[in-house]
Short mmCIF file of C-alpha atoms in Angstrom, two decimals:
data_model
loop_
_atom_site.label_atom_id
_atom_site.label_comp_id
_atom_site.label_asym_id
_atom_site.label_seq_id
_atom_site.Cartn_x
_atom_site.Cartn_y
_atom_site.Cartn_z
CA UNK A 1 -47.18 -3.49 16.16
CA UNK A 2 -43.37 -2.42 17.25
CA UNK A 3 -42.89 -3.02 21.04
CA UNK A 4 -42.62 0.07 22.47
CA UNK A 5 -46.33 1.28 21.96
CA UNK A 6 -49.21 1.39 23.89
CA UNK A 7 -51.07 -1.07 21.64
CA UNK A 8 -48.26 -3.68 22.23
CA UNK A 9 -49.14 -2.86 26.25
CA UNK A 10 -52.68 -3.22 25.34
CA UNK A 11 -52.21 -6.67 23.15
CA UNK A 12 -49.59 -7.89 26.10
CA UNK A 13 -52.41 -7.40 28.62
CA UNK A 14 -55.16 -8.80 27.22
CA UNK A 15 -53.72 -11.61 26.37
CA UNK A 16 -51.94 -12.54 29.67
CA UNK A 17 -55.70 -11.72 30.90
CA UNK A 18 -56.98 -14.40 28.56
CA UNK A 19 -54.26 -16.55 29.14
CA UNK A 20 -54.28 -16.65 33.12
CA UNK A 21 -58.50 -16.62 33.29
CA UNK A 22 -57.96 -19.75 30.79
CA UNK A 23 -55.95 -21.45 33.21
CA UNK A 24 -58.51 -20.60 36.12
CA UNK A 25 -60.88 -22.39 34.83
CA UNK A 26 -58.71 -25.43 34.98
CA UNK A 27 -59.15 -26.15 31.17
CA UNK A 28 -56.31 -28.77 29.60
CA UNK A 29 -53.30 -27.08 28.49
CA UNK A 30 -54.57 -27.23 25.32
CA UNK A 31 -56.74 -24.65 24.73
CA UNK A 32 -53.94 -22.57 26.50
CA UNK A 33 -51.80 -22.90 23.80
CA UNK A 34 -54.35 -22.47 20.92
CA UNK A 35 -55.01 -18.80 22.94
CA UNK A 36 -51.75 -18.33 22.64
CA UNK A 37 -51.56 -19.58 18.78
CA UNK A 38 -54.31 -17.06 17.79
CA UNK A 39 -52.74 -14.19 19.75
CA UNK A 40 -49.83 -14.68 18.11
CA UNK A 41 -51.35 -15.09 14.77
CA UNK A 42 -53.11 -11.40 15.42
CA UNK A 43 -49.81 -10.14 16.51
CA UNK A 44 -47.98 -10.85 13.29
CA UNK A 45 -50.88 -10.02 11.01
CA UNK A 46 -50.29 -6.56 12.00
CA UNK A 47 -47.26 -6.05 10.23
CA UNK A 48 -48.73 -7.17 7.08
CA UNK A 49 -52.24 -8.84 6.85
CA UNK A 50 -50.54 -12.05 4.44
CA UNK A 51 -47.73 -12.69 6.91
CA UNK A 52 -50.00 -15.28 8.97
CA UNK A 53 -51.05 -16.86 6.10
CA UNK A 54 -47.91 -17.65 4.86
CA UNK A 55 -46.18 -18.75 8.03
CA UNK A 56 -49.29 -20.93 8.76
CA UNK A 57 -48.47 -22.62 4.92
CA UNK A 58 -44.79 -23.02 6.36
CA UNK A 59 -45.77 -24.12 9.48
CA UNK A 60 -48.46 -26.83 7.72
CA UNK A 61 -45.56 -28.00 5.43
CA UNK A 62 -42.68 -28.35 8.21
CA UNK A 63 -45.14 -30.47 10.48
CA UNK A 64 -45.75 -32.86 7.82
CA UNK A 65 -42.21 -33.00 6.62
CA UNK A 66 -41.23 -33.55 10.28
CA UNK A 67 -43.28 -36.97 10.46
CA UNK A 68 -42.28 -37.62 6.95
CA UNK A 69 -38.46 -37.92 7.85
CA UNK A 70 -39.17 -39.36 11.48
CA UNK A 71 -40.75 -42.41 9.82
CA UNK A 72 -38.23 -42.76 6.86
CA UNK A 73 -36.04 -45.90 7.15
CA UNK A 74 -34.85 -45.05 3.38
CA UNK A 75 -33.86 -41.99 1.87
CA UNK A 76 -34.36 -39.83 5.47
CA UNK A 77 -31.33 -37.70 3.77
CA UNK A 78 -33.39 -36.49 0.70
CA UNK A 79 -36.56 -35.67 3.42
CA UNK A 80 -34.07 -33.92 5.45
CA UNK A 81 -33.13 -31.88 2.26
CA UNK A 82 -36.37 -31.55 0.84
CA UNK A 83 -37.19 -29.57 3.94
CA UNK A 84 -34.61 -27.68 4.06
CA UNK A 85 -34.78 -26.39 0.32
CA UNK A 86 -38.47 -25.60 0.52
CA UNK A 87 -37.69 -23.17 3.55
CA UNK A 88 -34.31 -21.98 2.43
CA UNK A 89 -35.93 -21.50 -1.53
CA UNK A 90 -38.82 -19.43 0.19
CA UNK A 91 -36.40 -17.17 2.20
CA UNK A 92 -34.19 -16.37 -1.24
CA UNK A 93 -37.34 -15.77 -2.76
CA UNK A 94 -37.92 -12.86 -1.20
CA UNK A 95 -33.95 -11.89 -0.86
CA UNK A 96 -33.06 -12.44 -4.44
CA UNK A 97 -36.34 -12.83 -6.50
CA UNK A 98 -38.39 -10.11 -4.48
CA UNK A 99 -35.20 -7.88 -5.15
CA UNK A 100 -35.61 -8.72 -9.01
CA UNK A 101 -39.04 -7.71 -9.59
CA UNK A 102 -38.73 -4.86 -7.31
CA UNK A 103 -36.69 -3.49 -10.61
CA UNK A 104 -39.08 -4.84 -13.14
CA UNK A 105 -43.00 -4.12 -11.59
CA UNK A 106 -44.29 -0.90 -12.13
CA UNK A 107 -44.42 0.06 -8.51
CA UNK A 108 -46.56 3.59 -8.06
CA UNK A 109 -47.31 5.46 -4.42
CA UNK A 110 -50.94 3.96 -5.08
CA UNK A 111 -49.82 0.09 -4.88
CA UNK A 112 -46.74 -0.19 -2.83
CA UNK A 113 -48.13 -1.00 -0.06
CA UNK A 114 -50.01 -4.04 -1.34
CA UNK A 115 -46.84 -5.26 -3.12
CA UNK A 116 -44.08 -4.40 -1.71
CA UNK A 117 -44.65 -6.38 1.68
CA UNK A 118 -44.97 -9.58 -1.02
CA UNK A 119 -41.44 -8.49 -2.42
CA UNK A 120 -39.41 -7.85 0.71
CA UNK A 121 -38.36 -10.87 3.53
CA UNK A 122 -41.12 -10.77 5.98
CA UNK A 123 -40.31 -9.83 9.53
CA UNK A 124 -39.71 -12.79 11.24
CA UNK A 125 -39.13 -14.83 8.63
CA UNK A 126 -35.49 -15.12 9.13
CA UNK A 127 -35.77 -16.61 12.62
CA UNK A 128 -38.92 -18.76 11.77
CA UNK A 129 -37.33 -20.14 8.69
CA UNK A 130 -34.15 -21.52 11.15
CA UNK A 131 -36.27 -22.95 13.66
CA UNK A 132 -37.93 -25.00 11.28
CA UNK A 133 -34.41 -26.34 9.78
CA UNK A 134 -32.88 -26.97 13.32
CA UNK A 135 -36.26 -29.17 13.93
CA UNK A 136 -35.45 -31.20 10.99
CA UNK A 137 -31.94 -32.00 11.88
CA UNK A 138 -32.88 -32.88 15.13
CA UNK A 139 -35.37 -35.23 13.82
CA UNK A 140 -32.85 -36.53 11.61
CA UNK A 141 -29.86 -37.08 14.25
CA UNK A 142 -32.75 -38.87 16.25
CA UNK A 143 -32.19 -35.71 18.77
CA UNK A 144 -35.98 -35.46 19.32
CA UNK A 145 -39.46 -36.77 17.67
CA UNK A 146 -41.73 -34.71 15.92
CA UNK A 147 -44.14 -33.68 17.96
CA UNK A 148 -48.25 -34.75 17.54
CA UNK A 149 -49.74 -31.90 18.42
CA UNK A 150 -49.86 -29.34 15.91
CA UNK A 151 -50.91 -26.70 17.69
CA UNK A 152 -47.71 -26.80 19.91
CA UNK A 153 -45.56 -26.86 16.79
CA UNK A 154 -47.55 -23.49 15.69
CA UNK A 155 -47.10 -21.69 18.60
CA UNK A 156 -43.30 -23.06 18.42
CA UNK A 157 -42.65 -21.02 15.27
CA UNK A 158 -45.15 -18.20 16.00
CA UNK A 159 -44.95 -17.22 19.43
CA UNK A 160 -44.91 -13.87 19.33
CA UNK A 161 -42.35 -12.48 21.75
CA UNK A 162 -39.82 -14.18 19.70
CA UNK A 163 -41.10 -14.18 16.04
CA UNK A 164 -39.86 -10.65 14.77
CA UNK A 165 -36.26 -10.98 16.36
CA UNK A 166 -35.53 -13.47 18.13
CA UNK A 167 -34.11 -15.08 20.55
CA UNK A 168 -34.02 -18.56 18.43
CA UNK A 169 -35.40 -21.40 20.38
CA UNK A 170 -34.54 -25.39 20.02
CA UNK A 171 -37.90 -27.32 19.35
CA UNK A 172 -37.02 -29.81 21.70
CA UNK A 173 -36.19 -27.51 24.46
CA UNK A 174 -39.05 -25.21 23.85
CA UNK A 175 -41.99 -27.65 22.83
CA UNK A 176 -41.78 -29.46 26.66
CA UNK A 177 -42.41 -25.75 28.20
CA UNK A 178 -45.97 -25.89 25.75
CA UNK A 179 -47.21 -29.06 27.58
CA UNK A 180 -45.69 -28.65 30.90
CA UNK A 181 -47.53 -26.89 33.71
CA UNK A 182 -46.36 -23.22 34.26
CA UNK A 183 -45.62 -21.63 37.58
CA UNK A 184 -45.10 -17.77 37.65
CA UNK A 185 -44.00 -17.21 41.17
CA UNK A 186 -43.29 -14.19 42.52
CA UNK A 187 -39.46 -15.25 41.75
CA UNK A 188 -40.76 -15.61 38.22
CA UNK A 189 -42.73 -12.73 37.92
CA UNK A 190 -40.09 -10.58 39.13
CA UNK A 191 -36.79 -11.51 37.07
CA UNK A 192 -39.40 -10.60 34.02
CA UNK A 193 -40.01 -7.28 35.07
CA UNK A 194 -36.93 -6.98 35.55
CA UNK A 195 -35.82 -8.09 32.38
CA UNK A 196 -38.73 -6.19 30.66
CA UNK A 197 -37.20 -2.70 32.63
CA UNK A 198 -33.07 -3.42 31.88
CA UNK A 199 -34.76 -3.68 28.34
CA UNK A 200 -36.55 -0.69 28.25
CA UNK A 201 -33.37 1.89 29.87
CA UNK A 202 -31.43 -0.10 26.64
CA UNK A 203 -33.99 0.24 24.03
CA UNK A 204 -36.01 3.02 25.30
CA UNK A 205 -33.48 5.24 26.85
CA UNK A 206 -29.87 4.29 25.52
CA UNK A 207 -31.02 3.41 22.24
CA UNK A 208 -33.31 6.42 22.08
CA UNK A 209 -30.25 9.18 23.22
CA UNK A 210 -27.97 7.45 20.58
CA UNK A 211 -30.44 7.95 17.94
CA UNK A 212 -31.18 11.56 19.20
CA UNK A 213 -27.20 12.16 18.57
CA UNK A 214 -26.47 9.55 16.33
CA UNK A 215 -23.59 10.87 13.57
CA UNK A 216 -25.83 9.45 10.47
CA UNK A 217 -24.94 11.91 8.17
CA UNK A 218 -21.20 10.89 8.10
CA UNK A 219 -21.82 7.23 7.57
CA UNK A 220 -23.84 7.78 5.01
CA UNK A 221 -21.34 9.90 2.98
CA UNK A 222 -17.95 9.40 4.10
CA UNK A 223 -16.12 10.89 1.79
CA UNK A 224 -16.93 14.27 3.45
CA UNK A 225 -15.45 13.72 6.96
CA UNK A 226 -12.37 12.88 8.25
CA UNK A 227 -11.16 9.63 10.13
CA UNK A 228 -12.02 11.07 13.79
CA UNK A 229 -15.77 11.84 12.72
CA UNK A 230 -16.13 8.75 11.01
CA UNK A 231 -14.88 6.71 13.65
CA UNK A 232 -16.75 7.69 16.34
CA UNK A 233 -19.57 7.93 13.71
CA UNK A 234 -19.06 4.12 13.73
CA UNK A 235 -18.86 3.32 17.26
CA UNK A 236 -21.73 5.26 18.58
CA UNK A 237 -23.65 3.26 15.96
CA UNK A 238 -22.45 -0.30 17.33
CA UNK A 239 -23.54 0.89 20.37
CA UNK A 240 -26.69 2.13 19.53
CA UNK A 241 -27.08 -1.27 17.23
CA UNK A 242 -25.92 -2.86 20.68
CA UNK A 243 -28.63 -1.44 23.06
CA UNK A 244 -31.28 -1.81 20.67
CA UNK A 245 -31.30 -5.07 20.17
CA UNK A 246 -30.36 -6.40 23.33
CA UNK A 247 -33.07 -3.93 24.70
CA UNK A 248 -35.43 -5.77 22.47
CA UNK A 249 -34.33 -9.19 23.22
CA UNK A 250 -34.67 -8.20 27.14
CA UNK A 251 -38.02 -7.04 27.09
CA UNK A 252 -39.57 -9.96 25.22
CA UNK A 253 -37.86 -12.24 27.10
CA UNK A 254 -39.60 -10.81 30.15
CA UNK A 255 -43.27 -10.75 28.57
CA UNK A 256 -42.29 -14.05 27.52
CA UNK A 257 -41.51 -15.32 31.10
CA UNK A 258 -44.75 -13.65 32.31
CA UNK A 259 -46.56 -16.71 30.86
CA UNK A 260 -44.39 -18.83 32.60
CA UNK A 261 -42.20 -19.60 28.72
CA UNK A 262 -38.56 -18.58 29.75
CA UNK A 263 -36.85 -17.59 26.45
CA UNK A 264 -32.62 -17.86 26.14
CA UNK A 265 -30.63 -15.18 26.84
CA UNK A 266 -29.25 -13.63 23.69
CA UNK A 267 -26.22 -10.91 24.99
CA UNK A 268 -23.63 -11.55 27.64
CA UNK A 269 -21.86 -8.11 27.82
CA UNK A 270 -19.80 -8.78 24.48
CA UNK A 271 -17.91 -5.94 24.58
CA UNK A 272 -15.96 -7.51 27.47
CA UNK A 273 -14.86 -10.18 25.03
CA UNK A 274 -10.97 -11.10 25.23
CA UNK A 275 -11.35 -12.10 21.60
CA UNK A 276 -13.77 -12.30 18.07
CA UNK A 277 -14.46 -15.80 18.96
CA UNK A 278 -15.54 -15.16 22.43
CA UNK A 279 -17.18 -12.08 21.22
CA UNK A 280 -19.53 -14.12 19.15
CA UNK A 281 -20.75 -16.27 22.51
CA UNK A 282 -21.83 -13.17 23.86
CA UNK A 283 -23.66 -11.43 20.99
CA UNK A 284 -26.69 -12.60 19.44
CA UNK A 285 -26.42 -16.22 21.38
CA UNK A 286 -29.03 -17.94 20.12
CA UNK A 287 -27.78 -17.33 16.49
CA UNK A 288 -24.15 -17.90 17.08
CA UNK A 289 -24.85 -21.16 18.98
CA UNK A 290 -27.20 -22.11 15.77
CA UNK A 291 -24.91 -22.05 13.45
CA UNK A 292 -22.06 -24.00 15.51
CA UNK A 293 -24.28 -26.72 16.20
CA UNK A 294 -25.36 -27.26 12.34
CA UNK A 295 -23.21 -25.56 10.18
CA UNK A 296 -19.59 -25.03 11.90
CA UNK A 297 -19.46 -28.54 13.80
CA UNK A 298 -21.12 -30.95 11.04
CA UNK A 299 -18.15 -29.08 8.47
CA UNK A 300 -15.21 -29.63 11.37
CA UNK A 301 -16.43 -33.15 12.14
CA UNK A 302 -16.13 -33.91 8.46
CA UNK A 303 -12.53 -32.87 8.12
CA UNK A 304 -11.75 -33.99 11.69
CA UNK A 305 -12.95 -37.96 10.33
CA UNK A 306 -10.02 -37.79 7.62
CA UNK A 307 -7.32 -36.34 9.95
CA UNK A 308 -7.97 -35.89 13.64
CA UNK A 309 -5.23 -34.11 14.10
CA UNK A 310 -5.10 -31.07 16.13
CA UNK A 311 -3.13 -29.12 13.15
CA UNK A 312 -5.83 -30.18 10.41
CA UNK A 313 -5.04 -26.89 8.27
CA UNK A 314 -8.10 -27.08 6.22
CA UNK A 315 -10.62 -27.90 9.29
CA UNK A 316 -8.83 -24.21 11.16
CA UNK A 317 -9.81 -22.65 8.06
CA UNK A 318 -12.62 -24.13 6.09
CA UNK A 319 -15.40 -24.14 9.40
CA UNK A 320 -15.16 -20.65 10.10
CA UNK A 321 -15.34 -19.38 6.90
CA UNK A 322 -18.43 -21.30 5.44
CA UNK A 323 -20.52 -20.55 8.60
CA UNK A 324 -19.39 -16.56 9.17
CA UNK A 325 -20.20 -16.56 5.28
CA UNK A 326 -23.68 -18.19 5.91
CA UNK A 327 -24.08 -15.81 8.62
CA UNK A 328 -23.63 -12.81 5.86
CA UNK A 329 -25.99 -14.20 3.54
CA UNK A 330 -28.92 -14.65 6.61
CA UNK A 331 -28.32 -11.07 7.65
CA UNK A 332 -28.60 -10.12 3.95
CA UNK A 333 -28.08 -11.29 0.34
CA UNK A 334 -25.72 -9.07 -0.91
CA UNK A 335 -21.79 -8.61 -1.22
CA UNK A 336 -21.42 -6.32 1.20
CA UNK A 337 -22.76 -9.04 3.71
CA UNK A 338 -21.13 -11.64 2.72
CA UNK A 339 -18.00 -9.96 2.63
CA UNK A 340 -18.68 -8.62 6.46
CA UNK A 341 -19.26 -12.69 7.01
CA UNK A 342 -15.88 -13.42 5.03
CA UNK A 343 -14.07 -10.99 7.07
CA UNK A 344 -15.35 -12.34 10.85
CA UNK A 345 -14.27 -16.02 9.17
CA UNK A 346 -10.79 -14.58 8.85
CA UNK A 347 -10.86 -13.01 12.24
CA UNK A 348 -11.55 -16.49 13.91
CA UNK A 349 -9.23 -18.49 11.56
CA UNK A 350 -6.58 -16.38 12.33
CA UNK A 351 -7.38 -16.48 16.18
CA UNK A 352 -7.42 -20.78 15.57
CA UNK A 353 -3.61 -20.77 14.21
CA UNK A 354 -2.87 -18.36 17.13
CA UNK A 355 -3.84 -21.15 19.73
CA UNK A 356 -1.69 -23.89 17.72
CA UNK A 357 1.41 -21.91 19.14
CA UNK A 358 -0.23 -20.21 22.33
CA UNK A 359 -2.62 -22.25 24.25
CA UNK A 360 -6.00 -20.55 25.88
CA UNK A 361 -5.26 -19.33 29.88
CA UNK A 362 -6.77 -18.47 32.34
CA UNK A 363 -7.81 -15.09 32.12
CA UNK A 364 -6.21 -13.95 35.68
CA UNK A 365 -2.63 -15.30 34.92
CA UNK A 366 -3.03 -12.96 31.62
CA UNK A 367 -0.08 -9.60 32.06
CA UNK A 368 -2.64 -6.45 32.17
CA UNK A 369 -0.93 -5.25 29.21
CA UNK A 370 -1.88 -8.70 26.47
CA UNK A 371 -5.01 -8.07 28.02
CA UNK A 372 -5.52 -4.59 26.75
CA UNK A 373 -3.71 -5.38 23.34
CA UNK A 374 -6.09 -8.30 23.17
CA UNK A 375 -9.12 -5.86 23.98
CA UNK A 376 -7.65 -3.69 21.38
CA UNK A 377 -7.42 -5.97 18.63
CA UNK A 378 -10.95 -7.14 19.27
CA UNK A 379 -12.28 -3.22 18.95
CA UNK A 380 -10.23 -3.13 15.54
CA UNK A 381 -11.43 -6.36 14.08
CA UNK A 382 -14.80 -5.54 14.81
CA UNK A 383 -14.73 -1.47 13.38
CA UNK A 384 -13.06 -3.32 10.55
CA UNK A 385 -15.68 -5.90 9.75
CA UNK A 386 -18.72 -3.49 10.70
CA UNK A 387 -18.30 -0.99 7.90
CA UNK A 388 -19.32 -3.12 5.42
CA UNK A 389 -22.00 -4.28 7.49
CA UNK A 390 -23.53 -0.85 7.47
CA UNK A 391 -22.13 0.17 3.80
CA UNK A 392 -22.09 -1.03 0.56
CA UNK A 393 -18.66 -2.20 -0.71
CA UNK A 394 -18.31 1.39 -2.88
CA UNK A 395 -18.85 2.92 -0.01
CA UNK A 396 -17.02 0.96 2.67
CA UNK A 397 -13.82 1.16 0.50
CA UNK A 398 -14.64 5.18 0.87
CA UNK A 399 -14.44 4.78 4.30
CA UNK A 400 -11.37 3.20 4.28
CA UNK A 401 -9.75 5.50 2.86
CA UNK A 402 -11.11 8.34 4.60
CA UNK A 403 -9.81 6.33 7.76
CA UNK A 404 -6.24 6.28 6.74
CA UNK A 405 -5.98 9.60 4.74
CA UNK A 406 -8.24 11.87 6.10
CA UNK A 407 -7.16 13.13 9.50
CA UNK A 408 -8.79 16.73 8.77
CA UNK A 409 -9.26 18.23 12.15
CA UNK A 410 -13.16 18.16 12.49
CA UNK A 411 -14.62 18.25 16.10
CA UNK A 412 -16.98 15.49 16.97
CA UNK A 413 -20.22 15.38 19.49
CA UNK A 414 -18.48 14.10 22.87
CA UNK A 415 -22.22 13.72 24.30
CA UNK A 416 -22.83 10.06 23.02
CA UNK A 417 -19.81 8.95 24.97
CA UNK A 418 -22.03 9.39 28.27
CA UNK A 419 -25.06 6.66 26.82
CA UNK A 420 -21.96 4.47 26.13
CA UNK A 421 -20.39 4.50 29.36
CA UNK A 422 -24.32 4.11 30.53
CA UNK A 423 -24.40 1.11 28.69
CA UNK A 424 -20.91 -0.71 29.36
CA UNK A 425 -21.60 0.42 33.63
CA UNK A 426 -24.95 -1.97 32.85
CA UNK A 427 -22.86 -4.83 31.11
CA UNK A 428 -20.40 -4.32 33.97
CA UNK A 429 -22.81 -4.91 36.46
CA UNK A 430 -24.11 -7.95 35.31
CA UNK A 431 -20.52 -9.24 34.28
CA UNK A 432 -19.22 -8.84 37.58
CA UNK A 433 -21.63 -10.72 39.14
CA UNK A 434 -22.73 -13.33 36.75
CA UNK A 435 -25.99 -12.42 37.37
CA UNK A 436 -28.60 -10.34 34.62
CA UNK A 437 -30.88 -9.87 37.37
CA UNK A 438 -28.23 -8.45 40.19
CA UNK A 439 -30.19 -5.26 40.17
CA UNK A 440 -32.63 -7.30 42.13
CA UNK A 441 -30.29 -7.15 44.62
CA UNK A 442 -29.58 -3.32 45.13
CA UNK A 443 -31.36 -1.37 48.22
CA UNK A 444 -35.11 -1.15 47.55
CA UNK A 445 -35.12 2.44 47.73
CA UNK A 446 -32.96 2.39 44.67
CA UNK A 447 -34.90 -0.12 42.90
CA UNK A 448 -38.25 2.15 43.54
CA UNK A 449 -36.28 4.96 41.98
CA UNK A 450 -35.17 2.69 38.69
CA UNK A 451 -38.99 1.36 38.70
CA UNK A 452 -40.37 5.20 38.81
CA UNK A 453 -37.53 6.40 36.38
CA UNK A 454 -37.53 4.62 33.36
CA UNK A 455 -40.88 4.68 32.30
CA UNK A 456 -40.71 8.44 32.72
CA UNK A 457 -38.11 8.65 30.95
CA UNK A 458 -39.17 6.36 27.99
CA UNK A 459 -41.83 8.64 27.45
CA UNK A 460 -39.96 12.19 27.80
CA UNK A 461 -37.47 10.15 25.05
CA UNK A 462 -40.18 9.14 22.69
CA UNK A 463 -41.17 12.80 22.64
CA UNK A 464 -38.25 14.04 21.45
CA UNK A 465 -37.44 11.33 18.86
CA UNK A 466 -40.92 12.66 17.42
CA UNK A 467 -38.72 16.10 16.77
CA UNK A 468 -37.21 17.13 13.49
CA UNK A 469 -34.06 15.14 13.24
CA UNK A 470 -31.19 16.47 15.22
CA UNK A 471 -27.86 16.67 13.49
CA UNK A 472 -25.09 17.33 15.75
CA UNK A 473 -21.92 17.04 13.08
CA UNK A 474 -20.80 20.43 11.15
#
């Protein structure tokens, strides 16, 4: 059930119907929750009618395993581990062995769709699967206790405005909002619609235009097009990669805070980044905050307790690189994916030994023009390390070498560069004033325009995505 559909509307209604007449009747928060729990467990059996099964197996497992290493006074390490191999080994399963027997089942038009959901990572399962692990280590570092109520920790990995993407959510800041009575003010209720309609003009509107004009045909064989094409080929697609997700991440965020569960923000306009390290505390937050809190921090503090020093060579390199390469392997088990992770480790690393010899300022007493060559290095790092994000490594070394070689004189479609400017003139907004919800702020005529426009224009855009593919490149 993807979000932009009526059904989604239809599920999202019913349930805050359910969830609010619940709560009239003055009934313990309990049976809130389990509402909640069972919506949720409809939600994700509509992408595949195992998926609930499964997570609910997970979910049995980690709430054990949580008391388990709570109560250890010996061997708490090998619980710790124990839980964090059964989730990890269940996530490779389907990366690596799924891939396997995708090559070695006889798979016909007549059974793929029973097996092929079994043999692919389930939707979600990336996000739940990290959850459960940052639980554990909190248990461990005595950072919380596991909690009693099972139903809570359910809803904690299942809640469905964050179980497909995201954002990811710390146990022990999300499991007091479960017990915790919920006020949804008209403050409240309007910073989610809010959020739910910034989404939708991303998602809906940016994100639909871009795919309307999206180059796709030149990614997908480079060697045809010269470096022009295929760089703008590349940037409309981080843009359109941009909108959509932070479109998505917007919107549930907003249904989320319509039950009174405020979710964390996951984008803060990262393509006003001064660098790739503060680019990475601006995209995909919740992820990037993740893994420094239990994979980049746990390395550095174990080089930092042999040598403390601020010039500890192997804790400038070693941290970056094992997380950005962890990073790869989450977003996908393959080379090209770890080499995209590689790459962003060398980015930072190289941005650490910069600050040994030129200490971080303030951004104001910064000459204009480092600023720009700082912006500029940031957009070539990143259209560096996003081709083999997108492309295999044959085919990202194609690129390459179209990018330095081929400078054929090929026009390109100029119209995507209006959704872009769309989209930065959003970020802008919001950067300015530190505020994601400053368009609560403009003249209510304007906001009654916004309100009436982009649901209009959500629909006109859905229309035409329902077209035959538009290809604007010769």
């Amino acid at each position: 059930m993807a979000i932009l559909t009526l059904k989604f509307l239809g599920f999202v209604l019913l349930t805050l119907a359910g969830y609010y007449l619940l709560s009239a009747l003055h009934l313990p928060r309990f049976w809130q929750n389990l509402f909640l729990l069972v919506a949720s467990y409809y939600y994700y059996g509509t992408w595949f009618r195992w998926y609930p099964i499964l997570l609910l197996g997970l979910t049995i497992i980690n709430f054990a395993l949580g008391h388990w290493l709570y109560k250890s006074t010996r061997g708490r390490r090998a619980v710790l581990w124990l839980g964090i191999f059964i989730n990890v080994g269940v996530m490779l399963w389907f990366l690596i062995g799924g891939k396997y027997l995708q090559t070695t089942l006889e798979i016909t038009a007549a059974n793929a769709l029973d097996i092929m959901p079994l043999l692919i990572l389930p939707v979600g399962m990336s996000y739940y699967i990290l959850n459960s692990i940052s639980y554990f280590i909190d248990i461990n570092l005595r950072l919380s206790k596991p909690t009693t109520k099972f139903v809570d920790f359910a809803l904690y990995l299942a809640w469905f405005p964050k179980l497909i993407s995201g954002p990811l959510e710390r146990a022990r800041k999300f499991l007091p909002k479960l017990a915790e009575k919920q006020v949804v003010d008209n403050e409240v209720i309007g910073n989610s619609l809010t959020l739910i309609l910034v989404g939708l003009f991303r998602t809906a509107i940016l994100g639909g235009m871009l795919t309307l004009f999206m180059p796709a045909v030149p990614m997908s064989a480079p060697e045809a097009y010269g470096n022009p094409v295929l760089l703008w080929a590349l940037i409309t697609y981080m843009f359109y990669l941009y909108n959509q997700f932070a479109g998505y991440t917007d919107i549930v965020r907003g249904v989320s805070g319509l039950f009174g569960i405020q979710l964390t923000r996951n984008f803060n306009g990262p393509f006003f980044s001064k660098d790739v390290s503060d680019f990475w505390t601006r995209w995909h937050i919740s992820l990037s905050q993740w893994l420094r809190d239990y994979i980049y921090m746990p390395v550095s503090r174990a080089f930092l307790r042999r040598n403390p020093s601020r010039t500890n060579i192997p804790n400038l390199i070693i941290p970056p690189l094992v997380t950005m390469v962890i990073s790869g392997l989450w977003h996908g088990a393959d080379l090209h994916h770890l080499v995209w992770g590689a790459l962003m480790g060398l980015f930072i690393l190289f941005e650490n030994f910069r600050m040994l010899y030129r200490p971080a300022l303030a951004e104001a007493s910064i000459p204009l023009w480092r600023r720009l060559i700082s912006k500029l290095w940031l957009a070539g790092m990143m259209v560096i390390a996003t081709v083999p994000f997108l492309l295999d490594l044959k085919q990202s070394q194609v690129y390459y070498v179209r990018l330095i070689k081929g400078w054929e004189g090929q026009m390109f479609d100029l119209r995507p560069l209006v959704i872009i400017a769309l989209s930065l003139l959003v970020d802008w907004f919001q950067h300015r004033s530190g505020d994601e919800f400053v368009f609560r702020k403009w003249p209510v005529l304007w906001q009654i325009f916004f309100v009436t426009l982009i649901p209009l224009a959500t629909l006109v855009i859905h229309q035409l995505q329902s077209a035959p593919p538009v290809f604007v490149y010769p």
